[in-house]
PDB file of C-alpha atoms in Angstrom:
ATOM      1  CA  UNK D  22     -15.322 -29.409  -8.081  1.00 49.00           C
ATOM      2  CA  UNK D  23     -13.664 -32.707  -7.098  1.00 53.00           C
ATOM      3  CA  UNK D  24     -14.184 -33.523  -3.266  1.00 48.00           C
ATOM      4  CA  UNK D  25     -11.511 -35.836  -3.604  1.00 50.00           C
ATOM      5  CA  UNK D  26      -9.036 -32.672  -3.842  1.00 71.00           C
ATOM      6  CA  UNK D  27     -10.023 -32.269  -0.104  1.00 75.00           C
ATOM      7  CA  UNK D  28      -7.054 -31.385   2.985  1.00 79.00           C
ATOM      8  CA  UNK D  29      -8.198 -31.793   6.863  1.00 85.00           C
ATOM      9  CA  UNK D  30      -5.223 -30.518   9.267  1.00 90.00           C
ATOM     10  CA  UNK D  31      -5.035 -29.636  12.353  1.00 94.00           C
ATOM     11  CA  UNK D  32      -3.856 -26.272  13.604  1.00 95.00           C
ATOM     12  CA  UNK D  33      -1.458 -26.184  16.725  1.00 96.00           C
ATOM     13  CA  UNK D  34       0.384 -23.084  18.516  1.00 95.00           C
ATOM     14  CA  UNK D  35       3.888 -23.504  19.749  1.00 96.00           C
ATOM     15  CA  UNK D  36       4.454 -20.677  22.022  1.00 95.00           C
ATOM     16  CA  UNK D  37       3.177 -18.154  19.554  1.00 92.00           C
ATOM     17  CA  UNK D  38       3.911 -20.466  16.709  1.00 93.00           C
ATOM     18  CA  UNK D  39       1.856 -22.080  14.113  1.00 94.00           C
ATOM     19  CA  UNK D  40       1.883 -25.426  12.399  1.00 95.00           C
ATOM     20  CA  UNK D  41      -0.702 -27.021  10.114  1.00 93.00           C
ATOM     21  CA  UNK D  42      -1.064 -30.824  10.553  1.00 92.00           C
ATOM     22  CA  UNK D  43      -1.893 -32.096   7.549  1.00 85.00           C
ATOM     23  CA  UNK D  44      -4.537 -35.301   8.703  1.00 77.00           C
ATOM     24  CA  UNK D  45      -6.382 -35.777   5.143  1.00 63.00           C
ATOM     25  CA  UNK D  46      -4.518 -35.164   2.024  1.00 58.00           C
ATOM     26  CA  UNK D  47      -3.408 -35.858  -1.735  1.00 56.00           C
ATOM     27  CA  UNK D  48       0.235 -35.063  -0.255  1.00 53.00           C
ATOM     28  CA  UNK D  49       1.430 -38.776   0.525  1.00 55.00           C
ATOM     29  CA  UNK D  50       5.076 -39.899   1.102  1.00 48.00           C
ATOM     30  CA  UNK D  51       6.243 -43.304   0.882  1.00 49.00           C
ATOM     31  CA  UNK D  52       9.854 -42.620   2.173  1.00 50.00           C
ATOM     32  CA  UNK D  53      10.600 -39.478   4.400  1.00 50.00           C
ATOM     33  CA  UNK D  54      14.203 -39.048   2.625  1.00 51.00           C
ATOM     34  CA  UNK D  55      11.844 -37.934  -0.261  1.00 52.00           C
ATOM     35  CA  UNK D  56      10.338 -34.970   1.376  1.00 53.00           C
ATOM     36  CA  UNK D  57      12.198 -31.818  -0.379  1.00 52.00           C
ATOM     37  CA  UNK D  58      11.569 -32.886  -3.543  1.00 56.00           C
ATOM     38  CA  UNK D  59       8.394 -34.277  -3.782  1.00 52.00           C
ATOM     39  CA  UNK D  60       6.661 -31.291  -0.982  1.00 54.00           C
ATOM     40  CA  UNK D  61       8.338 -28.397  -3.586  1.00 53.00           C
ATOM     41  CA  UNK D  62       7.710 -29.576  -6.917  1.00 57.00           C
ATOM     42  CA  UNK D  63       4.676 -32.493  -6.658  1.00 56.00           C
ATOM     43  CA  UNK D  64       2.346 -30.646  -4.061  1.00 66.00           C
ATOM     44  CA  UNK D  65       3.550 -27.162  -4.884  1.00 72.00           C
ATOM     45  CA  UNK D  66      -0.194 -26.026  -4.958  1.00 74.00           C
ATOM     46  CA  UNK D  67      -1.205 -27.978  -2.146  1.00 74.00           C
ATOM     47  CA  UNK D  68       1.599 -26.349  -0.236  1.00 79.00           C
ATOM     48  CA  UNK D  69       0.669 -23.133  -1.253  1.00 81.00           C
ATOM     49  CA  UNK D  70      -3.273 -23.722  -0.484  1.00 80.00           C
ATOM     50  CA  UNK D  71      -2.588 -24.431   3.514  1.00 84.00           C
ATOM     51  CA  UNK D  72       0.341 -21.895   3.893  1.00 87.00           C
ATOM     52  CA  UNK D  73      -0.592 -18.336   2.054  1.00 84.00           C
ATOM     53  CA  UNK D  74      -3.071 -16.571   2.066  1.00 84.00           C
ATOM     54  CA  UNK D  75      -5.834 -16.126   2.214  1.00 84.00           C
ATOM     55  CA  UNK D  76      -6.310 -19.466   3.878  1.00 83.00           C
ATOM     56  CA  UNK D  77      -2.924 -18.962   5.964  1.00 87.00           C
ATOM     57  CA  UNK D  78      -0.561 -16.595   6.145  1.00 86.00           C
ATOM     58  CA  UNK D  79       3.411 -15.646   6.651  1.00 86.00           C
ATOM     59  CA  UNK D  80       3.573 -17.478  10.047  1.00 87.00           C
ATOM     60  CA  UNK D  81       2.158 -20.668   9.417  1.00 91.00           C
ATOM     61  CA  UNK D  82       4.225 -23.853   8.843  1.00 91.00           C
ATOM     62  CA  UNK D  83       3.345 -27.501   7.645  1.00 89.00           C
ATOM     63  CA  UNK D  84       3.297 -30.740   9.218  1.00 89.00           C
ATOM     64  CA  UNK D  85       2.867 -34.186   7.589  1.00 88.00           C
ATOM     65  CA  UNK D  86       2.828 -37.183   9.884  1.00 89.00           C
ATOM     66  CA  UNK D  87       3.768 -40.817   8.112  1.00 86.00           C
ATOM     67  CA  UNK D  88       4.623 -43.922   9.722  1.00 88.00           C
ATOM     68  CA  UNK D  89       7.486 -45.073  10.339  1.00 90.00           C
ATOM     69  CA  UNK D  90       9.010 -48.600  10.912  1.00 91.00           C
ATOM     70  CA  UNK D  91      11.923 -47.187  13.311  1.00 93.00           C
ATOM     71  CA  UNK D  92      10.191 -44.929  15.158  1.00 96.00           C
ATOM     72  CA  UNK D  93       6.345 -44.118  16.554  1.00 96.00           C
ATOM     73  CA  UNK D  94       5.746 -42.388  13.492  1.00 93.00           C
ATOM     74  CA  UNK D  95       7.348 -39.664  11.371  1.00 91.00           C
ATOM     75  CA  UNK D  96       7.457 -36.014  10.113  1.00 91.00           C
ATOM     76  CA  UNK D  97       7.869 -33.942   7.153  1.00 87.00           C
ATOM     77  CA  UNK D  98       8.249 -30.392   7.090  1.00 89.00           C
ATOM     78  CA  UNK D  99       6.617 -27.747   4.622  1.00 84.00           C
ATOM     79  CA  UNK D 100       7.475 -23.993   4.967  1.00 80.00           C
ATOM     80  CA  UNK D 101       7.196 -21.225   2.798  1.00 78.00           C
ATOM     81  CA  UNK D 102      10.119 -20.313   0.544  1.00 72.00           C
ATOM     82  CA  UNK D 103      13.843 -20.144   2.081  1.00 59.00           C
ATOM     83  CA  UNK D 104      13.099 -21.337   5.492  1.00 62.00           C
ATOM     84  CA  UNK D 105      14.586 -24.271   6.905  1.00 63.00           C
ATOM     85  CA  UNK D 106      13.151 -27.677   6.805  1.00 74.00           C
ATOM     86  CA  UNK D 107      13.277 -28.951  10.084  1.00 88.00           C
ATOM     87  CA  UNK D 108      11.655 -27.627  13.949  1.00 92.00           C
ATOM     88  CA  UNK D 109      11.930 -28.378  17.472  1.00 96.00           C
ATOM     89  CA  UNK D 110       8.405 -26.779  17.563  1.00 96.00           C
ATOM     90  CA  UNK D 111       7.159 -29.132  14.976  1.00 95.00           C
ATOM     91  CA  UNK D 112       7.828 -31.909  16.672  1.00 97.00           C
ATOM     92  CA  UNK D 113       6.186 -31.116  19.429  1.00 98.00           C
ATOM     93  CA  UNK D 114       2.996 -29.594  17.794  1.00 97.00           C
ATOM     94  CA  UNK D 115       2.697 -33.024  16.104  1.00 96.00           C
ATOM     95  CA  UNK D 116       2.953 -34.976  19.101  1.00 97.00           C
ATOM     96  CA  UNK D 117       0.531 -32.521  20.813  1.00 96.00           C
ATOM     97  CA  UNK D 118      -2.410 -33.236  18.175  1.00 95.00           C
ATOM     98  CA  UNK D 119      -1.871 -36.844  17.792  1.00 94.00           C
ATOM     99  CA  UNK D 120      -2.131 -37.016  21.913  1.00 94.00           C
ATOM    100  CA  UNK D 121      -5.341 -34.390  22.044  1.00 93.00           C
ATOM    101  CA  UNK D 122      -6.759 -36.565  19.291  1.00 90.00           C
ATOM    102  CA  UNK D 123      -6.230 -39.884  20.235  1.00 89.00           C
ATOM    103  CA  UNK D 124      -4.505 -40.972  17.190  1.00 88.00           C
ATOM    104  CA  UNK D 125      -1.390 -42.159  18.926  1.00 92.00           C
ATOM    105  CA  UNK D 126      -1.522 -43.928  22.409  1.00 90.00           C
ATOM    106  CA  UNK D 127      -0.334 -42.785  25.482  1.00 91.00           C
ATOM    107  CA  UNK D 128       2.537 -44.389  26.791  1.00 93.00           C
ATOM    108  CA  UNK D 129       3.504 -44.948  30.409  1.00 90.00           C
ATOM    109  CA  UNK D 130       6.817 -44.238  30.586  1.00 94.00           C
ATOM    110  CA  UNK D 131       5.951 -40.882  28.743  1.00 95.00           C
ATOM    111  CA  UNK D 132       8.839 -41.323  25.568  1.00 97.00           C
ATOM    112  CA  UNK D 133       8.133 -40.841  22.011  1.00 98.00           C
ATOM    113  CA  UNK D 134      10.276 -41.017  19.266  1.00 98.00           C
ATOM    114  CA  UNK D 135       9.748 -39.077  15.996  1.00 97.00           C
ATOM    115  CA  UNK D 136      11.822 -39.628  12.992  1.00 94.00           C
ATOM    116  CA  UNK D 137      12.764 -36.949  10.482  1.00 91.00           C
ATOM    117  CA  UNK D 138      15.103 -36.517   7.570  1.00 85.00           C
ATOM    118  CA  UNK D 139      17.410 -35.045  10.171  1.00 87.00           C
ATOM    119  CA  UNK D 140      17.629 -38.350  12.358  1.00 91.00           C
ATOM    120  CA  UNK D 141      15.090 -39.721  15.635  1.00 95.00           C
ATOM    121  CA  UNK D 142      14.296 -37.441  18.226  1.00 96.00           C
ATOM    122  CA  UNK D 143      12.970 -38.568  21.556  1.00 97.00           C
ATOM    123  CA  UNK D 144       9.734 -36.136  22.816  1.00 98.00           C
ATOM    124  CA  UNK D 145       9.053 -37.141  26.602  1.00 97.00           C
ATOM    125  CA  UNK D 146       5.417 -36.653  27.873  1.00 97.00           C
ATOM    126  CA  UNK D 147       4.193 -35.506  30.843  1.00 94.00           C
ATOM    127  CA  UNK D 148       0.852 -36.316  32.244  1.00 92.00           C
ATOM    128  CA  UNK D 149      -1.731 -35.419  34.909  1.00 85.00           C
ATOM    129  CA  UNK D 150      -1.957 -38.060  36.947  1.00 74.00           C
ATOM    130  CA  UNK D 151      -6.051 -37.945  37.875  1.00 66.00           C
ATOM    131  CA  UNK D 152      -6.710 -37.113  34.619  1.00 71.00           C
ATOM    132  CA  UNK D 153      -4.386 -38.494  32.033  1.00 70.00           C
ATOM    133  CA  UNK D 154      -4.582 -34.753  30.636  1.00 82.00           C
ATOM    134  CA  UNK D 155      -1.008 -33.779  28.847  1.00 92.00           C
ATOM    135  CA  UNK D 156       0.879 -31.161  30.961  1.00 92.00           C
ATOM    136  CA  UNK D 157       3.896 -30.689  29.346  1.00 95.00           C
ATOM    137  CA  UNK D 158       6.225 -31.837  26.599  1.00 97.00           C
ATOM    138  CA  UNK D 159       9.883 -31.723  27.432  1.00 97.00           C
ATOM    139  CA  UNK D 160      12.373 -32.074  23.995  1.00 97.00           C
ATOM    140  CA  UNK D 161      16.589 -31.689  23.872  1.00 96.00           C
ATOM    141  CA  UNK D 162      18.601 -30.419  21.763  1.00 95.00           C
ATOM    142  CA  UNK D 163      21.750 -32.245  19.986  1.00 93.00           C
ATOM    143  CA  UNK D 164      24.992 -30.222  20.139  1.00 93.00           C
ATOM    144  CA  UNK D 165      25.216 -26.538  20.127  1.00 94.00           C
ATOM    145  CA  UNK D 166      28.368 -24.657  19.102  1.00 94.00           C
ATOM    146  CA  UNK D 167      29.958 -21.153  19.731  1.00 94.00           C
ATOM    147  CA  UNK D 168      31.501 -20.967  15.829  1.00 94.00           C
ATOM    148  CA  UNK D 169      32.690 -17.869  15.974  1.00 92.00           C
ATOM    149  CA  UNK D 170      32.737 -14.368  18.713  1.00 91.00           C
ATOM    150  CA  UNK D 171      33.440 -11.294  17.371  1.00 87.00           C
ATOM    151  CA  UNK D 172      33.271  -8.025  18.945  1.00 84.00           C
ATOM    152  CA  UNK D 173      30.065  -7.008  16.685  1.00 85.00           C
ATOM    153  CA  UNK D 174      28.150 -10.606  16.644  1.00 91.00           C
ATOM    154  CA  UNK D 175      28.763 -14.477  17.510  1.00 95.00           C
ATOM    155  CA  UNK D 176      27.774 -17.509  15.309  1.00 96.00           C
ATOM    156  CA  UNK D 177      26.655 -20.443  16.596  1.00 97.00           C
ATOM    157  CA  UNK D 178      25.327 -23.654  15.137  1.00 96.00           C
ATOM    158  CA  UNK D 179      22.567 -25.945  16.300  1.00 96.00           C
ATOM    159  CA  UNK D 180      22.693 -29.865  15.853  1.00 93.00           C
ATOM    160  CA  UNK D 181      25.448 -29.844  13.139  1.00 91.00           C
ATOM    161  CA  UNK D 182      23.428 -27.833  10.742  1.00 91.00           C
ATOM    162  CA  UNK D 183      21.095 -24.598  11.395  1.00 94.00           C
ATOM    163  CA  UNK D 184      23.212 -21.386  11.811  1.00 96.00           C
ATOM    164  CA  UNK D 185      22.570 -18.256  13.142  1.00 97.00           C
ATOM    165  CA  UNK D 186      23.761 -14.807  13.889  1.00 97.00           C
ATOM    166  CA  UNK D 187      23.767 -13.713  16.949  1.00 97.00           C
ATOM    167  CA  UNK D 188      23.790  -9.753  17.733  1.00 97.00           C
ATOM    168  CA  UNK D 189      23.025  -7.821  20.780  1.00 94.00           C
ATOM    169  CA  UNK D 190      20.865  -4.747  20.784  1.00 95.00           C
ATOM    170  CA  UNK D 191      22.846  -1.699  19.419  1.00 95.00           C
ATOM    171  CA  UNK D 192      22.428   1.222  21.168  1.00 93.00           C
ATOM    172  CA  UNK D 193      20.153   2.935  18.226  1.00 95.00           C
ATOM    173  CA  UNK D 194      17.235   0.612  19.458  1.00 97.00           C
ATOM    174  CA  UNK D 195      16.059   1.398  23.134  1.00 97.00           C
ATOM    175  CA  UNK D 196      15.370  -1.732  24.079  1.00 97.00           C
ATOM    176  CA  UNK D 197      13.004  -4.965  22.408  1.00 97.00           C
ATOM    177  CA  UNK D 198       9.359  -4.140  23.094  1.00 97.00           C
ATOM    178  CA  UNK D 199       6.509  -3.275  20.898  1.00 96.00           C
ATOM    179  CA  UNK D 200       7.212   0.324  20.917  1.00 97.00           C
ATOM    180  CA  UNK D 201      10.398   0.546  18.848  1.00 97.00           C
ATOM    181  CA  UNK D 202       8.749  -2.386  16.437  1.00 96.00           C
ATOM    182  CA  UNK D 203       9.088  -0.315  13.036  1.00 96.00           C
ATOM    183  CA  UNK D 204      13.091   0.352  14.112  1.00 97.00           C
ATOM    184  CA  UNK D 205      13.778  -3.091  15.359  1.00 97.00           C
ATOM    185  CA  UNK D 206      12.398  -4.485  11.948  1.00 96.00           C
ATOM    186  CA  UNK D 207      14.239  -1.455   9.679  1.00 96.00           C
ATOM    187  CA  UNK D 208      17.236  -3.303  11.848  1.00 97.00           C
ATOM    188  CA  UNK D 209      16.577  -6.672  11.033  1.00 97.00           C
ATOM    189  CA  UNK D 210      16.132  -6.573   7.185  1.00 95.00           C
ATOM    190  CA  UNK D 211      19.226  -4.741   6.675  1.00 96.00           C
ATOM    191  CA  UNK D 212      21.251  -7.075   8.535  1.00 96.00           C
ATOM    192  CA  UNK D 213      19.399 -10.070   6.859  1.00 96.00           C
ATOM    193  CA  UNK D 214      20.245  -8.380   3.660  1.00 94.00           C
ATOM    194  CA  UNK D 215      23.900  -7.401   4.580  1.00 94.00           C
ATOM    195  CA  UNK D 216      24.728 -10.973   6.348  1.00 94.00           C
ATOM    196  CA  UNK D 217      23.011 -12.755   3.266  1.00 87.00           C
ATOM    197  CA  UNK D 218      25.729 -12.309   0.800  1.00 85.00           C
ATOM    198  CA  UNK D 219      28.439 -13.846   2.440  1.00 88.00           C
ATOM    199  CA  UNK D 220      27.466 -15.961   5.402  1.00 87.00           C
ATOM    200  CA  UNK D 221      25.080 -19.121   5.389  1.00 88.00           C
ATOM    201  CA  UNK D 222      22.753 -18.864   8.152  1.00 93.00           C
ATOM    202  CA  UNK D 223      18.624 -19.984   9.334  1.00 93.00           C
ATOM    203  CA  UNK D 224      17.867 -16.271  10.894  1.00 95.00           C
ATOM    204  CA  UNK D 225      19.411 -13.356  12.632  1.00 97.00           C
ATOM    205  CA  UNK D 226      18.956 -13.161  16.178  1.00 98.00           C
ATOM    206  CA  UNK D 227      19.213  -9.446  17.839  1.00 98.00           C
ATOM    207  CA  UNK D 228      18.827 -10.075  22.321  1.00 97.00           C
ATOM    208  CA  UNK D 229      18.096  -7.728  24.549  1.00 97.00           C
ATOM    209  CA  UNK D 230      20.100  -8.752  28.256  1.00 95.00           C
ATOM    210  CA  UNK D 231      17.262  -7.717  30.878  1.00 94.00           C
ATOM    211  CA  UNK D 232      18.901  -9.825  33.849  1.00 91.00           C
ATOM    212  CA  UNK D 233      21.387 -12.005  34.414  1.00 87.00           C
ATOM    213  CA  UNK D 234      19.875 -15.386  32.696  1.00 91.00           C
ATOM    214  CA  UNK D 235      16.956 -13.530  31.156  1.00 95.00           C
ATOM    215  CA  UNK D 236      16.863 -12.242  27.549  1.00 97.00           C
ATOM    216  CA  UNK D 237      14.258 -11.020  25.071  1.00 97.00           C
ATOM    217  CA  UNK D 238      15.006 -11.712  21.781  1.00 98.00           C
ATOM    218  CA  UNK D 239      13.654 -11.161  17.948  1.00 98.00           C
ATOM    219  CA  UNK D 240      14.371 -13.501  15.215  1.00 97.00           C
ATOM    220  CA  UNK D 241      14.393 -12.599  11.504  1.00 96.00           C
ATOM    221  CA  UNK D 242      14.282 -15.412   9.319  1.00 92.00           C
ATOM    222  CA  UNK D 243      16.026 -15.509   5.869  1.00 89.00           C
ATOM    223  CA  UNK D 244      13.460 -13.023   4.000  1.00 88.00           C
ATOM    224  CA  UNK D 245      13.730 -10.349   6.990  1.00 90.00           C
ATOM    225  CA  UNK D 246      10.304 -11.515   8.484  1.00 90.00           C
ATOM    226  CA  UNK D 247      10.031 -11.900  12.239  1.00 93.00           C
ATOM    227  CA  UNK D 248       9.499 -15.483  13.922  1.00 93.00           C
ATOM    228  CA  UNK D 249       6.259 -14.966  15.888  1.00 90.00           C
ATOM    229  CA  UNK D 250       8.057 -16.994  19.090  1.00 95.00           C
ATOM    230  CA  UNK D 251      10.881 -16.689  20.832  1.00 97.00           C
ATOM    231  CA  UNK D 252      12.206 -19.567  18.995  1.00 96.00           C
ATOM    232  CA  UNK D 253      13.826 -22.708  19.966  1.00 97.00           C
ATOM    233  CA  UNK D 254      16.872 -22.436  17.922  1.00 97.00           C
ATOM    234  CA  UNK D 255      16.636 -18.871  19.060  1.00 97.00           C
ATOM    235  CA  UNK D 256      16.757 -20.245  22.906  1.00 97.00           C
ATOM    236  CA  UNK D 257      19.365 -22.882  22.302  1.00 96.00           C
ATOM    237  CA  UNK D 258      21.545 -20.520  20.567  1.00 96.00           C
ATOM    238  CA  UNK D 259      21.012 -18.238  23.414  1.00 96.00           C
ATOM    239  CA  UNK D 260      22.309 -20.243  25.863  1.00 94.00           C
ATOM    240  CA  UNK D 261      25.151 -21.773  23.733  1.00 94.00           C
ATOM    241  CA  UNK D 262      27.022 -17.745  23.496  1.00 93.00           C
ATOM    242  CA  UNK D 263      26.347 -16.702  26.466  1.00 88.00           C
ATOM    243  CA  UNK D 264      26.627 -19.669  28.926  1.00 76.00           C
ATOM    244  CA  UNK D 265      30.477 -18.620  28.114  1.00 56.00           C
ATOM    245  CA  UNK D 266      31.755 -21.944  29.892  1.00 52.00           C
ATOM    246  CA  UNK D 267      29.693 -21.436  33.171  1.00 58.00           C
ATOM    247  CA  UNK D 268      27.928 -24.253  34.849  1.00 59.00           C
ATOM    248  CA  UNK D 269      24.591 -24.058  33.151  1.00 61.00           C
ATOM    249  CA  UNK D 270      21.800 -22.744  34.880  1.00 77.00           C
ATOM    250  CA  UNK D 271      18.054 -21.982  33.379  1.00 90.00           C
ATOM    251  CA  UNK D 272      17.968 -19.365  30.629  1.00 95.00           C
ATOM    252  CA  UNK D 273      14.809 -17.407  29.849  1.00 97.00           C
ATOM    253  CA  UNK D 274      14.179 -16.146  26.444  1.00 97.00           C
ATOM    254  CA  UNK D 275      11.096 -13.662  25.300  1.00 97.00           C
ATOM    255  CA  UNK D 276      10.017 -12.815  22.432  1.00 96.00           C
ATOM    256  CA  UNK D 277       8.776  -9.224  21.246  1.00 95.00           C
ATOM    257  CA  UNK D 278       5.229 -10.543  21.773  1.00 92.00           C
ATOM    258  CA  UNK D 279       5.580 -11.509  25.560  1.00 92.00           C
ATOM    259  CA  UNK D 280       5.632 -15.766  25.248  1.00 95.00           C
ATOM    260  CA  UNK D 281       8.851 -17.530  26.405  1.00 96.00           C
ATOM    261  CA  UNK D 282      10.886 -20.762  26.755  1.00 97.00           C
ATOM    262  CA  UNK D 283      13.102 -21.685  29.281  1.00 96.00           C
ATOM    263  CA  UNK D 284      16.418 -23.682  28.903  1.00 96.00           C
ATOM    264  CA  UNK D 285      17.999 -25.361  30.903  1.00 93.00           C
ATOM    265  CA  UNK D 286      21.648 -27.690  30.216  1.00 91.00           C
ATOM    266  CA  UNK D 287      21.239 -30.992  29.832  1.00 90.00           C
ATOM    267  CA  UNK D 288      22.883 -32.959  32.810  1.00 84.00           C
ATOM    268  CA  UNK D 289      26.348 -34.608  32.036  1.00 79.00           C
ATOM    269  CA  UNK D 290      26.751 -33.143  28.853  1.00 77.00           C
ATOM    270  CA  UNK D 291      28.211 -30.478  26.752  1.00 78.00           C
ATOM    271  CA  UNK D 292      26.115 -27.484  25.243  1.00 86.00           C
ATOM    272  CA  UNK D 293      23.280 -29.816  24.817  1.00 92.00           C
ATOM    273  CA  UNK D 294      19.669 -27.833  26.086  1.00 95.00           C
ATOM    274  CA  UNK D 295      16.220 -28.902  27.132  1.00 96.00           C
ATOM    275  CA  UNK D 296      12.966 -27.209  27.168  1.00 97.00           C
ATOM    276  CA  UNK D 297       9.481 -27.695  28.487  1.00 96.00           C
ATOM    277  CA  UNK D 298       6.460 -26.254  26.768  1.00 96.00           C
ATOM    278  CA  UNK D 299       2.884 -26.539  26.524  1.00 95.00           C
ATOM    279  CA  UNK D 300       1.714 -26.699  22.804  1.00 96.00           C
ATOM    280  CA  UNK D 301      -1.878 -25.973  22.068  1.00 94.00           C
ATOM    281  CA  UNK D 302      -4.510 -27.235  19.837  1.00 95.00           C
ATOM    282  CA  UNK D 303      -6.380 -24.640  18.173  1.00 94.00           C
ATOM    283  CA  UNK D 304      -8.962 -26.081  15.802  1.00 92.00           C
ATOM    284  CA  UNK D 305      -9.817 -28.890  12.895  1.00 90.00           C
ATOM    285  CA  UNK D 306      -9.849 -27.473   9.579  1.00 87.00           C
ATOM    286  CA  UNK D 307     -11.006 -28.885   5.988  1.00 85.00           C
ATOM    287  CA  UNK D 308      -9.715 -27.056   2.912  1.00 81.00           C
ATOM    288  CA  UNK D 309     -10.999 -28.107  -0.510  1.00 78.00           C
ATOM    289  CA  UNK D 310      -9.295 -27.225  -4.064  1.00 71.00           C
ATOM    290  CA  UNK D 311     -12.041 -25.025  -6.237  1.00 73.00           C
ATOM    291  CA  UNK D 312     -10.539 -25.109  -9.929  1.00 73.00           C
ATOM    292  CA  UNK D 313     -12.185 -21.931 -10.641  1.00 75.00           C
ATOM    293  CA  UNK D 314     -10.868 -20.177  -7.273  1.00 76.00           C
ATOM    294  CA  UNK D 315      -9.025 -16.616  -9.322  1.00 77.00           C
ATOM    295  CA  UNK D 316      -6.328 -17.146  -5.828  1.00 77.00           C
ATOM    296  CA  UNK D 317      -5.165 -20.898  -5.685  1.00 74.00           C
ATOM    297  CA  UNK D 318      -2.363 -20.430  -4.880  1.00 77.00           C
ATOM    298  CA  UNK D 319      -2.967 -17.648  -2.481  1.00 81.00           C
ATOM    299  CA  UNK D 320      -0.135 -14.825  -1.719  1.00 80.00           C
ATOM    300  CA  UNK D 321       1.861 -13.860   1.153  1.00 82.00           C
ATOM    301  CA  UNK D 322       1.434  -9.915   2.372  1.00 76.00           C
ATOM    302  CA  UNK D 323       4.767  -7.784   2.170  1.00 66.00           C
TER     303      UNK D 323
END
């Protein structure tokens, strides 16, 4: 066994959400634009060691932190197959272990700024004043667009690139809890598989209306599995159909498994969004390649 074929990450929950920050590792970049096609075809195994099982699983997403000469540092994305290659929720998880961790110093006015192949996006900090503890972490969104309403679904986009459908719950599903979970997915993977053919879209979102700004929601990603979060896209898109040219006001969004974000609009501008979370850190981890390990590569469950 070679130690040197050794990955340390830590493990961070967004709201229900899971990313992998890879701190040790074999995977290096020298220039972020490179990260699609050196993270699929250079450090396919590695990849596939920290996101299947039986060292991961479905949920869990990838984080590599560089540095960057235009920003406080930088990110690339890995994901399993077909998913997209950028995350609010990334972001943030980064920025929460580098703070927990003390690898990146903490900054008085609170503002970070985190590049990524899709551009820089400011992060802004908020922390307990007696104890320099981190409270919250408070990111926007770039524009959000209603691209098209129909009487069946609407389509919006989210910063100029990640689509989604948007559907609200058909009457065949009694509402969005844990109880009607085998219907709600039976739901989602046809409509993944129906939409698939002809539109180009990051997940399917079916929302439940409970009140007048409050929503639960279930996102199915492009392979029919369920995000395990309510889902910032999910919250921005939210907002962006059914804000239906109203002053904005804060939007609540749950997911099947009872977390939430809340949304408000960004003063003074147009279908931009903000939200405040608190990501976690969960634990340090050290993963080490065994060449005569039968799994490698690992496998997802069905």
């Amino acid at each position: 066994m070679k130690i040197n074929k050794m990955l340390t990450t830590i493990d961070t929950h967004v709201c229900g959400e899971i990313f992998r920050i890879i701190t040790y590792s074999p995977m290096q970049l020298t220039q972020i634009k490179s990260e699609e096609n050196a993270l699929t075809q250079q450090f396919s195994k590695g990849k596939a060691l920290l996101l299947n099982e039986p060292r991961g699983h479905r949920g869990v997403n990838g984080c590599i932190v560089t540095p960057s000469n235009k920003a406080d540092y930088a990110v690339s994305f890995i994901h399993h197959e077909n998913e997209k290659h950028f995350s609010y929720s990334g972001l943030l998880a980064t920025l929460t272990a580098l703070l927990e961790t003390g690898n990146i110093q903490v900054k008085e006015d609170g503002i970070y700024h985190i590049e990524t192949i899709k551009g820089t996006y400011p992060i802004h900090a908020r922390f307990n004043n007696s104890s320099q503890g981190l409270e919250l972490l408070q990111i926007e969104s770039d524009v959000c667009k209603l691209i098209e309403e129909s009487e069946n679904y609407s389509l919006v986009e989210i910063d100029y690139s990640r689509r989604y459908v948007l559907f609200q719950l058909p009457k065949i599903i009694p509402e969005i809890d844990m109880a009607f979970l085998s219907d709600i997915l039976k739901w989602g993977k046809q409509a993944v598989n129906r939409l698939k053919e002809t539109v180009h879209f990051e997940g399917v979102i079916l929302a439940e209306r409970i009140a007048d700004n409050e929503f639960k929601s279930v996102t199915f990603e492009r392979d029919g599995a369920i995000l395990r979060s309510p889902g910032m896209d999910t919250t921005f898109a939210l907002c962006t159909a059914f804000e239906n040219g109203r002053e904005p006001t804060e939007l609540v969004n749950r997911s099947i498994f009872g977390s939430e974000f809340r949304a408000k609009g960004v003063e003074g501008s147009e279908r931009r969004y903000s939200i405040q979370t608190r990501p976690f850190v969960t634990g340090e981890h050290q993963f080490i390649y065994d060449q005569e390990d039968p799994l490698e590569e690992g496998f997802l469950l069905k």
